[in-house]
Coordinates of C-alpha atoms in Angstrom, one line a residue:
M1117 CA 156.0 -103.9 -1.2
D1118 CA 155.0 -105.4 2.1
T1119 CA 157.2 -102.8 3.9
V1120 CA 155.4 -100.0 2.0
R1121 CA 152.0 -101.4 3.0
W1122 CA 153.1 -101.7 6.6
I1123 CA 154.2 -98.0 6.6
V1124 CA 150.9 -97.0 5.0
T1125 CA 149.0 -98.7 7.8
T1126 CA 151.3 -97.7 10.6
A1127 CA 152.3 -94.1 9.7
P1128 CA 150.2 -92.7 6.9
E1129 CA 151.2 -89.2 8.0
I1130 CA 154.6 -89.8 6.3
F1131 CA 152.9 -90.0 2.9
L1132 CA 150.7 -87.0 3.7
L1133 CA 153.8 -84.9 4.2
L1134 CA 155.5 -86.4 1.1
A1135 CA 152.4 -85.6 -1.0
I1136 CA 152.5 -81.9 0.2
A1137 CA 156.2 -81.6 -0.4
I1138 CA 156.3 -83.2 -3.9
G1139 CA 153.1 -81.5 -5.0
T1140 CA 154.4 -78.1 -3.8
I1141 CA 157.7 -78.6 -5.7
L1142 CA 155.9 -79.6 -8.9
G1143 CA 153.5 -76.7 -8.5
R1144 CA 156.4 -74.3 -8.6
I1145 CA 157.7 -75.5 -11.9
R1146 CA 157.0 -73.0 -14.7
I1147 CA 157.1 -73.8 -18.4
R1148 CA 157.1 -70.6 -20.5
G1149 CA 155.8 -68.7 -17.5
F1150 CA 152.9 -71.1 -16.8
S1151 CA 152.5 -73.4 -13.8
I1152 CA 149.7 -75.8 -12.8
G1153 CA 149.7 -74.6 -9.2
T1154 CA 150.4 -76.4 -6.0
T1155 CA 146.9 -77.4 -5.1
A1156 CA 146.3 -79.4 -8.2
C1157 CA 149.7 -80.9 -8.1
I1158 CA 149.3 -82.0 -4.4
L1159 CA 146.0 -83.7 -5.3
I1160 CA 147.4 -85.5 -8.3
V1161 CA 150.4 -86.7 -6.4
A1162 CA 148.2 -87.8 -3.5
V1163 CA 145.9 -89.8 -5.8
L1164 CA 148.8 -91.5 -7.4
I1165 CA 150.4 -92.3 -4.0
G1166 CA 147.0 -93.5 -2.9
Q1167 CA 147.3 -96.4 -5.3
L1168 CA 149.8 -97.9 -2.9
G1169 CA 147.1 -99.0 -0.4
S1170 CA 144.3 -97.9 1.8
F1171 CA 145.1 -94.7 3.7
T1172 CA 143.1 -93.8 6.7
F1173 CA 143.2 -90.4 8.5
P1174 CA 141.2 -89.3 11.5
P1175 CA 138.3 -87.0 10.4
V1176 CA 139.4 -84.5 13.0
L1177 CA 142.7 -84.0 11.2
R1178 CA 141.0 -83.1 7.9
A1179 CA 138.5 -80.9 9.7
V1180 CA 141.2 -78.9 11.5
L1181 CA 143.4 -78.5 8.4
F1182 CA 140.5 -77.3 6.2
S1183 CA 139.2 -75.0 9.0
L1184 CA 142.7 -73.4 9.2
F1185 CA 142.6 -72.8 5.4
V1186 CA 139.1 -71.5 5.1
F1187 CA 139.2 -69.4 8.2
T1188 CA 142.4 -67.7 6.8
I1189 CA 140.6 -67.0 3.5
G1190 CA 137.8 -65.3 5.5
Y1191 CA 140.1 -63.4 7.7
R1192 CA 142.0 -62.1 4.7
S1193 CA 138.8 -61.2 2.7
G1194 CA 136.6 -60.0 5.6
P1195 CA 137.5 -56.3 5.5
E1196 CA 137.2 -56.1 1.8
F1197 CA 134.0 -58.2 1.7
F1198 CA 132.0 -56.1 4.2
A1199 CA 133.4 -52.9 2.8
S1200 CA 132.3 -54.0 -0.7
L1201 CA 128.7 -53.8 0.3
S1202 CA 128.5 -50.2 -0.8
V1203 CA 127.2 -48.3 -3.9
R1204 CA 130.8 -47.4 -5.0
T1205 CA 131.7 -51.1 -5.6
L1206 CA 128.3 -52.5 -6.5
A1207 CA 129.2 -53.2 -10.1
Q1208 CA 132.2 -55.3 -9.1
V1209 CA 130.1 -57.2 -6.5
G1210 CA 127.5 -57.8 -9.2
L1211 CA 130.1 -59.3 -11.6
A1212 CA 131.2 -61.8 -8.9
L1213 CA 127.6 -62.8 -8.2
V1214 CA 126.8 -63.3 -11.9
I1215 CA 129.8 -65.6 -12.4
G1216 CA 128.9 -67.7 -9.3
A1217 CA 125.2 -67.9 -10.1
T1218 CA 125.9 -68.9 -13.7
G1219 CA 128.3 -71.6 -12.7
L1220 CA 125.9 -73.0 -10.2
V1221 CA 123.0 -73.2 -12.8
L1222 CA 125.2 -74.9 -15.3
V1223 CA 126.4 -77.5 -12.7
L1224 CA 122.8 -78.3 -11.7
V1225 CA 121.7 -78.6 -15.3
F1226 CA 124.6 -81.0 -16.1
A1227 CA 123.8 -83.0 -12.9
R1228 CA 120.2 -83.4 -14.0
V1229 CA 120.9 -84.1 -17.7
F1230 CA 123.7 -86.6 -17.1
T1231 CA 122.4 -87.9 -13.7
L1232 CA 125.6 -86.9 -11.9
D1233 CA 126.0 -88.0 -8.3
T1234 CA 126.4 -85.4 -5.7
G1235 CA 130.1 -85.9 -5.2
T1236 CA 130.9 -85.6 -9.0
A1237 CA 128.7 -82.4 -9.2
A1238 CA 130.6 -80.9 -6.3
G1239 CA 134.0 -81.8 -7.7
L1240 CA 133.0 -80.3 -11.1
T1241 CA 132.0 -77.1 -9.2
A1242 CA 135.3 -76.9 -7.3
G1243 CA 137.5 -77.6 -10.3
A1244 CA 135.8 -75.8 -13.2
L1245 CA 135.2 -72.6 -11.0
T1246 CA 138.8 -73.0 -9.7
Q1247 CA 137.7 -72.8 -6.0
S1248 CA 139.4 -75.5 -4.0
S1249 CA 137.5 -74.7 -0.8
V1250 CA 134.3 -76.1 -2.4
I1251 CA 135.8 -79.6 -1.8
G1252 CA 135.8 -79.0 2.0
T1253 CA 132.4 -77.4 2.3
A1254 CA 130.8 -80.0 0.0
S1255 CA 132.5 -82.8 2.0
G1256 CA 131.3 -81.3 5.2
A1257 CA 127.7 -81.0 3.9
L1258 CA 127.8 -84.7 2.8
A1259 CA 129.1 -85.8 6.3
Q1260 CA 126.0 -84.2 7.8
L1261 CA 123.6 -86.4 5.8
G1262 CA 124.2 -89.6 7.9
L1263 CA 125.3 -91.7 4.9
P1264 CA 126.9 -95.1 5.4
S1265 CA 130.6 -94.9 5.6
D1266 CA 131.2 -96.7 2.3
V1267 CA 128.8 -94.4 0.4
L1268 CA 130.3 -91.3 2.0
K1269 CA 133.8 -92.5 1.0
Q1270 CA 132.7 -93.0 -2.6
Q1271 CA 131.1 -89.6 -2.7
E1272 CA 134.3 -88.0 -1.4
A1273 CA 136.3 -89.9 -4.0
N1274 CA 134.0 -88.6 -6.7
I1275 CA 134.6 -85.0 -5.4
A1276 CA 138.4 -85.6 -5.7
A1277 CA 138.0 -87.1 -9.2
G1278 CA 135.8 -84.3 -10.5
Y1279 CA 138.2 -81.7 -9.1
A1280 CA 141.3 -83.4 -10.4
V1281 CA 140.0 -83.6 -14.0
T1282 CA 138.5 -80.1 -14.2
Y1283 CA 140.7 -77.9 -12.1
V1284 CA 143.9 -77.8 -14.3
L1285 CA 141.8 -77.1 -17.4
G1286 CA 139.7 -74.5 -15.7
Y1287 CA 142.8 -72.8 -14.4
I1288 CA 144.4 -72.7 -17.9
L1289 CA 141.2 -71.5 -19.6
T1290 CA 140.9 -68.7 -17.0
L1291 CA 144.5 -67.6 -17.7
L1292 CA 143.8 -67.4 -21.4
F1293 CA 140.3 -66.0 -21.2
V1294 CA 141.0 -62.9 -19.1
P1295 CA 143.8 -61.3 -21.3
F1296 CA 142.8 -62.6 -24.7
V1297 CA 139.1 -63.6 -25.0
A1298 CA 137.5 -61.0 -22.8
P1299 CA 138.9 -58.0 -24.7
R1300 CA 137.5 -59.6 -28.0
L1301 CA 134.1 -60.0 -26.5
M1302 CA 134.1 -56.3 -25.5
R1303 CA 135.6 -55.4 -28.9
I1304 CA 138.4 -53.4 -27.5
D1305 CA 142.2 -53.3 -27.7
L1306 CA 143.3 -53.9 -24.1
K1307 CA 146.6 -52.1 -24.5
A1308 CA 145.0 -49.0 -26.0
E1309 CA 142.2 -49.0 -23.3
A1310 CA 144.9 -49.3 -20.6
K1311 CA 146.7 -46.2 -22.0
K1312 CA 143.4 -44.4 -22.1
L1313 CA 142.6 -45.3 -18.5
E1314 CA 146.1 -44.2 -17.4
A1315 CA 145.5 -40.8 -19.1
E1316 CA 142.1 -40.5 -17.3
L1317 CA 143.7 -41.3 -14.0
A1318 CA 146.3 -38.7 -14.6
G1319 CA 143.6 -36.1 -15.2
G1320 CA 143.8 -36.2 -19.0
A1321 CA 147.6 -35.7 -19.2
P1322 CA 149.9 -38.3 -20.6
P1323 CA 150.8 -40.8 -17.8
K1324 CA 154.1 -40.1 -16.1
T1325 CA 156.5 -43.0 -16.3
E1326 CA 157.3 -44.4 -12.9
N1327 CA 155.0 -41.9 -11.2
L1328 CA 158.0 -39.9 -10.2
S1329 CA 156.0 -37.2 -8.5
Y1330 CA 154.9 -39.8 -5.9
R1331 CA 158.0 -42.0 -5.7
K1332 CA 160.8 -39.5 -5.2
F1333 CA 160.6 -37.9 -1.8
Q1334 CA 163.2 -35.8 -0.1
A1335 CA 163.9 -33.4 2.8
R1336 CA 166.2 -30.5 2.1
A1337 CA 167.4 -27.4 4.0
Y1338 CA 167.4 -23.8 2.8
R1339 CA 168.4 -20.4 4.3
I1340 CA 165.7 -17.9 3.7
S1341 CA 166.4 -14.8 1.7
A1342 CA 163.9 -14.4 -1.2
S1343 CA 160.9 -15.4 1.0
A1344 CA 161.5 -13.2 3.9
G1345 CA 158.3 -11.6 5.2
R1346 CA 156.0 -14.3 3.7
S1347 CA 154.0 -16.8 5.6
V1348 CA 154.6 -20.6 5.7
A1349 CA 151.2 -21.2 4.0
A1350 CA 152.0 -18.8 1.2
I1351 CA 155.3 -20.5 0.5
E1352 CA 153.8 -24.0 0.6
A1353 CA 151.1 -22.9 -1.8
E1354 CA 153.6 -21.4 -4.3
I1355 CA 155.9 -24.5 -4.3
G1356 CA 152.8 -26.8 -4.6
S1357 CA 152.8 -30.6 -4.8
R1358 CA 151.8 -30.7 -1.1
T1359 CA 155.3 -29.6 -0.1
V1360 CA 155.5 -28.9 3.6
V1361 CA 157.8 -26.7 5.8
E1362 CA 158.7 -29.2 8.5
R1363 CA 161.1 -27.2 10.6
I1364 CA 162.2 -23.6 11.2
V1365 CA 165.4 -22.7 13.1
R1366 CA 165.8 -19.0 13.9
G1367 CA 168.9 -17.9 15.7
G1368 CA 169.6 -21.4 16.9
T1369 CA 166.0 -21.8 18.3
D1370 CA 163.3 -23.9 16.9
V1371 CA 160.1 -22.1 15.8
K1372 CA 157.0 -24.2 15.4
P1373 CA 155.9 -24.1 11.7
Q1374 CA 152.3 -22.8 11.6
P1375 CA 150.4 -21.7 8.4
D1376 CA 150.6 -18.0 9.6
T1377 CA 154.2 -18.1 10.7
V1378 CA 156.2 -15.4 8.9
L1379 CA 159.7 -16.3 7.8
E1380 CA 162.6 -13.9 8.4
T1381 CA 165.9 -13.4 6.6
G1382 CA 168.4 -15.9 7.8
D1383 CA 165.9 -18.5 9.0
D1384 CA 167.0 -22.1 8.3
I1385 CA 164.1 -24.2 7.2
V1386 CA 163.6 -27.9 6.3
V1387 CA 161.2 -28.6 3.4
T1388 CA 159.9 -32.0 2.6
G1389 CA 158.0 -33.2 -0.5
P1390 CA 158.5 -34.6 -4.0
T1391 CA 162.1 -34.1 -5.2
A1392 CA 161.2 -32.3 -8.4
A1393 CA 159.1 -29.7 -6.5
I1394 CA 161.7 -29.0 -3.8
V1395 CA 164.6 -28.6 -6.3
A1396 CA 162.5 -26.2 -8.4
A1397 CA 161.7 -24.2 -5.2
K1398 CA 165.2 -22.8 -4.8
P1399 CA 164.4 -19.3 -6.3
V1400 CA 161.4 -19.1 -4.0
L1401 CA 163.3 -19.9 -0.8
G1402 CA 167.0 -19.0 -1.1
A1403 CA 170.2 -20.9 -1.1
E1404 CA 170.3 -24.6 -0.2
I1405 CA 172.5 -25.3 2.8
D1406 CA 174.4 -28.3 4.0
A1407 CA 172.5 -28.7 7.2
G1408 CA 173.1 -32.3 8.2
E1409 CA 172.3 -31.6 11.8
L1410 CA 168.9 -30.1 10.9
L1411 CA 168.0 -33.2 8.9
R1412 CA 169.4 -35.7 11.4
N1413 CA 167.1 -34.2 14.0
L1414 CA 164.1 -34.6 11.8
P1415 CA 163.0 -38.2 12.2
G1416 CA 161.9 -39.7 9.0
N1417 CA 160.0 -42.8 8.2
V1418 CA 158.9 -45.2 5.4
I1419 CA 156.0 -47.2 6.8
E1420 CA 153.6 -49.7 5.2
V1421 CA 150.0 -49.1 6.4
L1422 CA 147.1 -51.4 5.9
V1423 CA 144.0 -49.6 4.8
E1424 CA 141.2 -50.4 7.2
N1425 CA 139.0 -47.2 7.3
R1426 CA 135.7 -48.1 5.6
D1427 CA 135.1 -44.4 4.9
L1428 CA 138.1 -44.5 2.5
H1429 CA 136.9 -47.6 0.6
G1430 CA 136.4 -46.9 -3.1
R1431 CA 137.5 -43.3 -2.9
S1432 CA 140.2 -41.7 -5.0
L1433 CA 143.5 -40.5 -3.6
R1434 CA 142.4 -36.9 -4.3
E1435 CA 139.2 -37.5 -2.3
I1436 CA 141.1 -39.1 0.5
V1437 CA 143.4 -36.1 0.8
D1438 CA 140.5 -33.7 0.8
R1439 CA 138.6 -35.9 3.3
L1440 CA 141.5 -36.3 5.8
G1441 CA 142.6 -32.7 5.4
E1442 CA 145.4 -31.7 7.8
N1443 CA 145.9 -35.3 8.8
T1444 CA 147.7 -35.8 5.5
R1445 CA 150.0 -32.8 5.9
G1446 CA 153.6 -33.8 5.3
V1447 CA 152.7 -37.4 4.3
F1448 CA 153.4 -38.7 0.8
L1449 CA 152.4 -41.9 -0.9
R1450 CA 155.3 -43.8 -2.4
A1451 CA 153.5 -47.0 -3.4
L1452 CA 150.1 -48.7 -3.2
T1453 CA 149.9 -52.5 -3.4
R1454 CA 146.8 -54.6 -3.9
M1455 CA 147.0 -58.4 -3.3
G1456 CA 150.8 -58.1 -3.6
R1457 CA 150.7 -56.2 -6.9
E1458 CA 151.6 -52.5 -7.3
V1459 CA 148.8 -50.2 -8.4
P1460 CA 149.4 -47.3 -10.8
L1461 CA 149.3 -44.0 -8.9
S1462 CA 147.5 -40.9 -9.8
P1463 CA 145.2 -38.5 -8.0
D1464 CA 142.2 -40.5 -9.3
T1465 CA 143.5 -43.9 -8.3
R1466 CA 140.9 -45.6 -6.0
V1467 CA 141.8 -47.2 -2.7
Y1468 CA 140.1 -50.2 -1.2
I1469 CA 140.2 -51.8 2.2
G1470 CA 143.0 -54.3 2.3
D1471 CA 145.3 -52.2 0.2
V1472 CA 148.7 -51.5 1.6
M1473 CA 150.0 -47.9 1.4
T1474 CA 153.7 -47.1 1.6
L1475 CA 153.8 -43.7 3.3
V1476 CA 156.8 -41.4 3.5
G1477 CA 157.4 -38.5 5.8
S1478 CA 158.4 -37.4 9.3
A1479 CA 157.6 -39.9 12.1
G1480 CA 155.0 -37.6 13.7
N1481 CA 153.2 -36.8 10.5
I1482 CA 153.0 -40.5 9.5
A1483 CA 151.8 -41.5 12.9
R1484 CA 149.0 -39.0 12.6
A1485 CA 148.0 -40.1 9.2
T1486 CA 148.2 -43.8 10.0
T1487 CA 145.5 -43.5 12.7
Q1488 CA 143.1 -42.2 10.0
V1489 CA 144.0 -44.8 7.4
G1490 CA 144.4 -48.1 9.3
H1491 CA 147.3 -49.5 11.2
A1492 CA 151.0 -49.9 10.5
L1493 CA 152.2 -53.3 9.4
N1494 CA 154.8 -54.7 11.8
T1495 CA 156.7 -57.7 10.6
S1496 CA 157.5 -58.7 14.2
D1497 CA 153.8 -59.1 15.1
R1498 CA 153.0 -62.5 16.4
T1499 CA 149.8 -64.4 15.5
D1500 CA 147.1 -64.1 18.2
I1501 CA 146.6 -67.8 18.6
A1502 CA 143.9 -67.4 21.2
F1503 CA 141.9 -65.3 18.8
L1504 CA 142.5 -67.7 16.0
A1505 CA 141.4 -70.8 18.0
V1506 CA 138.3 -69.2 19.5
G1507 CA 137.3 -67.9 16.0
I1508 CA 137.6 -71.3 14.4
A1509 CA 135.8 -73.0 17.3
A1510 CA 132.9 -70.5 17.0
G1511 CA 132.8 -71.1 13.2
L1512 CA 132.7 -74.9 13.7
L1513 CA 129.9 -74.6 16.2
A1514 CA 127.9 -72.4 13.8
G1515 CA 128.5 -74.9 11.1
L1516 CA 126.5 -77.5 13.1
A1517 CA 123.3 -75.5 12.5
S1518 CA 121.1 -76.8 9.7
F1519 CA 117.6 -76.2 8.2
K1520 CA 115.4 -78.3 6.0
V1521 CA 115.1 -77.7 2.2
G1522 CA 112.6 -80.4 1.3
T1523 CA 113.9 -83.6 2.7
V1524 CA 117.5 -82.4 2.8
A1525 CA 119.1 -80.7 5.8
L1526 CA 121.0 -77.7 4.4
T1527 CA 124.1 -76.8 6.4
L1528 CA 127.2 -74.8 5.9
G1529 CA 129.2 -77.5 7.7
G1530 CA 132.4 -76.8 9.6
G1531 CA 134.1 -75.3 6.6
G1532 CA 131.3 -72.9 5.8
G1533 CA 131.1 -71.9 9.5
A1534 CA 134.8 -71.3 9.7
L1535 CA 134.6 -69.2 6.6
I1536 CA 131.9 -67.0 8.1
A1537 CA 133.9 -66.8 11.4
G1538 CA 137.0 -65.7 9.4
L1539 CA 135.1 -63.0 7.7
V1540 CA 133.8 -61.6 11.0
C1541 CA 137.1 -61.9 12.7
G1542 CA 138.9 -60.2 9.8
W1543 CA 136.4 -57.4 10.0
L1544 CA 136.6 -57.1 13.8
R1545 CA 140.4 -56.8 13.5
T1546 CA 139.9 -53.6 11.4
R1547 CA 137.7 -52.2 14.2
K1548 CA 139.9 -53.2 17.1
P1549 CA 143.5 -53.4 15.8
G1550 CA 144.8 -54.4 19.3
I1551 CA 143.3 -57.9 19.0
G1552 CA 143.5 -60.7 16.5
A1553 CA 146.9 -60.1 15.0
M1554 CA 147.8 -62.4 12.1
P1555 CA 150.7 -61.1 9.9
P1556 CA 150.5 -61.7 6.2
A1557 CA 153.3 -64.3 6.3
A1558 CA 151.4 -66.2 9.0
Q1559 CA 148.2 -66.0 6.9
Q1560 CA 150.0 -67.5 3.9
T1561 CA 151.6 -70.3 6.0
L1562 CA 148.3 -71.3 7.6
S1563 CA 146.5 -71.2 4.2
D1564 CA 149.1 -73.2 2.4
L1565 CA 149.5 -75.8 5.1
G1566 CA 145.8 -76.1 5.8
L1567 CA 144.8 -76.5 2.1
G1568 CA 147.8 -78.6 1.2
G1569 CA 147.3 -81.0 4.1
F1570 CA 143.5 -81.3 3.5
I1571 CA 143.9 -81.9 -0.2
A1572 CA 146.6 -84.5 0.4
A1573 CA 144.4 -86.3 2.9
V1574 CA 141.5 -86.4 0.5
G1575 CA 143.7 -87.7 -2.3
L1576 CA 145.4 -90.3 -0.3
G1577 CA 142.3 -91.5 1.5
N1578 CA 140.3 -91.8 -1.7
G1579 CA 143.0 -92.5 -4.2
L1580 CA 141.9 -95.9 -5.4
A1581 CA 138.2 -94.9 -5.8
A1582 CA 139.1 -91.5 -7.3
W1583 CA 141.2 -93.2 -10.0
S1584 CA 138.4 -95.4 -10.9
A1585 CA 136.0 -92.5 -11.1
I1586 CA 138.4 -90.6 -13.3
Q1587 CA 138.6 -93.5 -15.7
A1588 CA 134.8 -93.8 -15.8
H1589 CA 133.9 -90.2 -16.2
G1590 CA 137.1 -88.4 -17.4
L1591 CA 136.0 -87.3 -20.9
L1592 CA 132.6 -86.3 -19.8
L1593 CA 134.0 -84.3 -17.0
V1594 CA 136.4 -82.5 -19.3
G1595 CA 133.6 -81.4 -21.6
M1596 CA 131.4 -80.2 -18.7
G1597 CA 134.4 -78.5 -17.1
I1598 CA 135.1 -76.5 -20.2
V1599 CA 131.5 -75.2 -20.3
V1600 CA 131.3 -74.5 -16.6
T1601 CA 134.6 -72.5 -16.8
L1602 CA 134.0 -70.5 -20.0
V1603 CA 130.3 -69.7 -19.9
P1604 CA 130.2 -67.9 -16.6
M1605 CA 133.2 -65.8 -17.6
T1606 CA 131.6 -65.0 -20.9
V1607 CA 128.3 -64.0 -19.3
G1608 CA 130.2 -62.0 -16.7
T1609 CA 132.2 -60.1 -19.3
L1610 CA 129.1 -59.2 -21.3
V1611 CA 127.1 -58.1 -18.2
A1612 CA 130.0 -56.1 -16.8
Y1613 CA 130.7 -54.2 -20.0
Y1614 CA 127.3 -53.8 -21.6
V1615 CA 125.0 -53.7 -18.6
L1616 CA 127.1 -52.6 -15.6
R1617 CA 129.1 -50.2 -17.8
M1618 CA 132.4 -51.1 -16.1
N1619 CA 135.7 -50.0 -17.7
P1620 CA 137.0 -52.8 -19.9
V1621 CA 140.4 -52.8 -18.3
V1622 CA 138.9 -53.0 -14.8
T1623 CA 136.6 -55.7 -16.1
C1624 CA 139.5 -57.9 -17.0
G1625 CA 141.0 -57.6 -13.5
A1626 CA 137.6 -58.2 -12.0
L1627 CA 137.1 -61.4 -13.9
A1628 CA 140.4 -62.8 -12.6
G1629 CA 139.3 -61.7 -9.1
A1630 CA 135.8 -63.3 -9.3
M1631 CA 137.4 -66.6 -10.5
T1632 CA 140.0 -66.2 -7.7
V1633 CA 142.8 -66.8 -10.2
D1634 CA 145.1 -63.9 -9.3
A1635 CA 147.7 -65.2 -11.8
A1636 CA 145.3 -64.2 -14.6
V1637 CA 145.8 -60.5 -13.5
T1638 CA 149.5 -60.9 -14.4
G1639 CA 148.5 -62.0 -17.9
A1640 CA 146.2 -59.1 -18.4
C1641 CA 148.9 -56.6 -17.2
D1642 CA 151.4 -58.2 -19.6
V1643 CA 149.0 -57.8 -22.6
A1644 CA 148.0 -54.3 -21.5
E1645 CA 151.6 -53.3 -20.8
S1646 CA 150.1 -51.6 -17.7
Q1647 CA 149.3 -52.3 -14.1
T1648 CA 145.8 -50.9 -14.5
P1649 CA 144.0 -54.3 -14.6
V1650 CA 145.0 -54.6 -10.9
L1651 CA 142.5 -51.8 -10.1
G1652 CA 139.6 -54.3 -10.6
V1653 CA 140.8 -57.3 -8.5
A1654 CA 140.2 -56.6 -4.8
V1655 CA 136.5 -56.5 -4.4
P1656 CA 135.5 -59.4 -6.8
Y1657 CA 138.3 -61.5 -5.2
A1658 CA 136.9 -61.1 -1.7
V1659 CA 133.3 -61.6 -2.9
G1660 CA 134.2 -64.5 -5.2
N1661 CA 136.0 -66.4 -2.4
V1662 CA 132.8 -66.3 -0.3
V1663 CA 130.3 -66.9 -3.0
L1664 CA 132.1 -69.8 -4.6
T1665 CA 132.9 -71.5 -1.3
V1666 CA 129.3 -71.6 -0.2
L1667 CA 128.3 -73.3 -3.5
G1668 CA 129.5 -76.6 -2.0
P1669 CA 126.6 -77.1 0.4
I1670 CA 124.1 -75.7 -2.1
V1671 CA 125.2 -78.2 -4.8
V1672 CA 124.9 -81.0 -2.2
A1673 CA 121.4 -79.9 -1.2
A1674 CA 120.3 -79.5 -4.8
T1675 CA 121.6 -82.8 -6.2
F1676 CA 121.3 -85.2 -3.2
T1677 CA 118.5 -87.7 -3.9
G1678 CA 118.8 -89.8 -0.7

């Protein structure tokens, strides 16, 4: 045991890394499809390891780790957050605000009724509202109050205790509420409503399984006979489905396809578009030919494009095609993903900033369309470390600013400042794609490492005091946590459905987004037997990340008594 204590004193970073590793492994374990999650597991493991002795970590380590995490959240959510400030997404923004405001009121009521200290109130907020970043912003706000070191340490321990007790329960309740309770409150059958929404998105027709008209794209070659004397525009219009004549070869010479170009007998043409439409076009064009050389010389591409054009935010695919006009010629959408989940495709499917389009077509056509939509994702992109470092530094500097609310100096702290900086940098990246590159894989790594390291440092450094706080307030925290988790979602569901008139299927996805529990979307999709709940996730998730994170300093200012 003496050896262990010596290691704790000499190299506490070893236990920090062990807590991250063990917590991450435990967080991946699924029992009947359910897992607690890595964040909660890392904290629990860290608190338990913290019983071995007194761990001390430099404040700068925790500040850097948390700043990396919260800056990445802002960077990822920035484009969606600023684009969500529009009439088209106002209802979804409203739902996220209702949930955050209701949760805040409940925490403050409990703090007054049960005389909760500031740390416990902040931990309750972080855990019950399932937003881990509140731990950092609340800790940062407490550090600005000039408290004695022993008092500050106890408050941080109480934050960890409140979070550890309420997070797992809040997470589970959210997973159950979204697919099962919310539909009952709205008095709807989620599966039936999802089918109805699919039909509406398909223009009233029964939904097409697998959306084959979008997914199956081909280029084929034909020798003109039946269509001789007709223009390219007339042939494309008759075939339909946005089919495009990509190439015309006449007597061994290329002829540039223009809408008014008239085809002649014997012309070899290449037609691109949905497979079903092209195959059915044989009587219109003539005999299909084996023209490998024609097709080999037609460069094709399948490219993932990040949606960044604010003018497209909240618009349907039909509206986007009409808006972009000729820029979409010869370009087809094979898939649309939102927060890593595939979105059902139809002409009325709405697109949001941050979505990823998988575009299919010739290289030239895709390049033209990409400039109108956003920028192509390149897995070989390297993170712009200079942009990242300057952005976080600017955020930390902004976090030093404070203003008085009564006798308390209210400040965002370093975490809140880094969040705001991340939002601005993420938005700036959409305006100037040449700077600030941070590929999705890098974002996930920085987020996981930053949050995991910060949570482990909090748990280890406050393990002994946190365990005592859990033993003293455990049952009370459980009861308050249940209320703070369920009541905001209940109020949010009723307001969204009966006041904001949101579609009930979209409401379920929006609830998961506003609580930032994306796993709840999977449950809603499973119950609905449809991917349509994903349609409501993006905007509330971006707004919820910001709104819930800034609750940390607000709770500190409202509950601190000096």
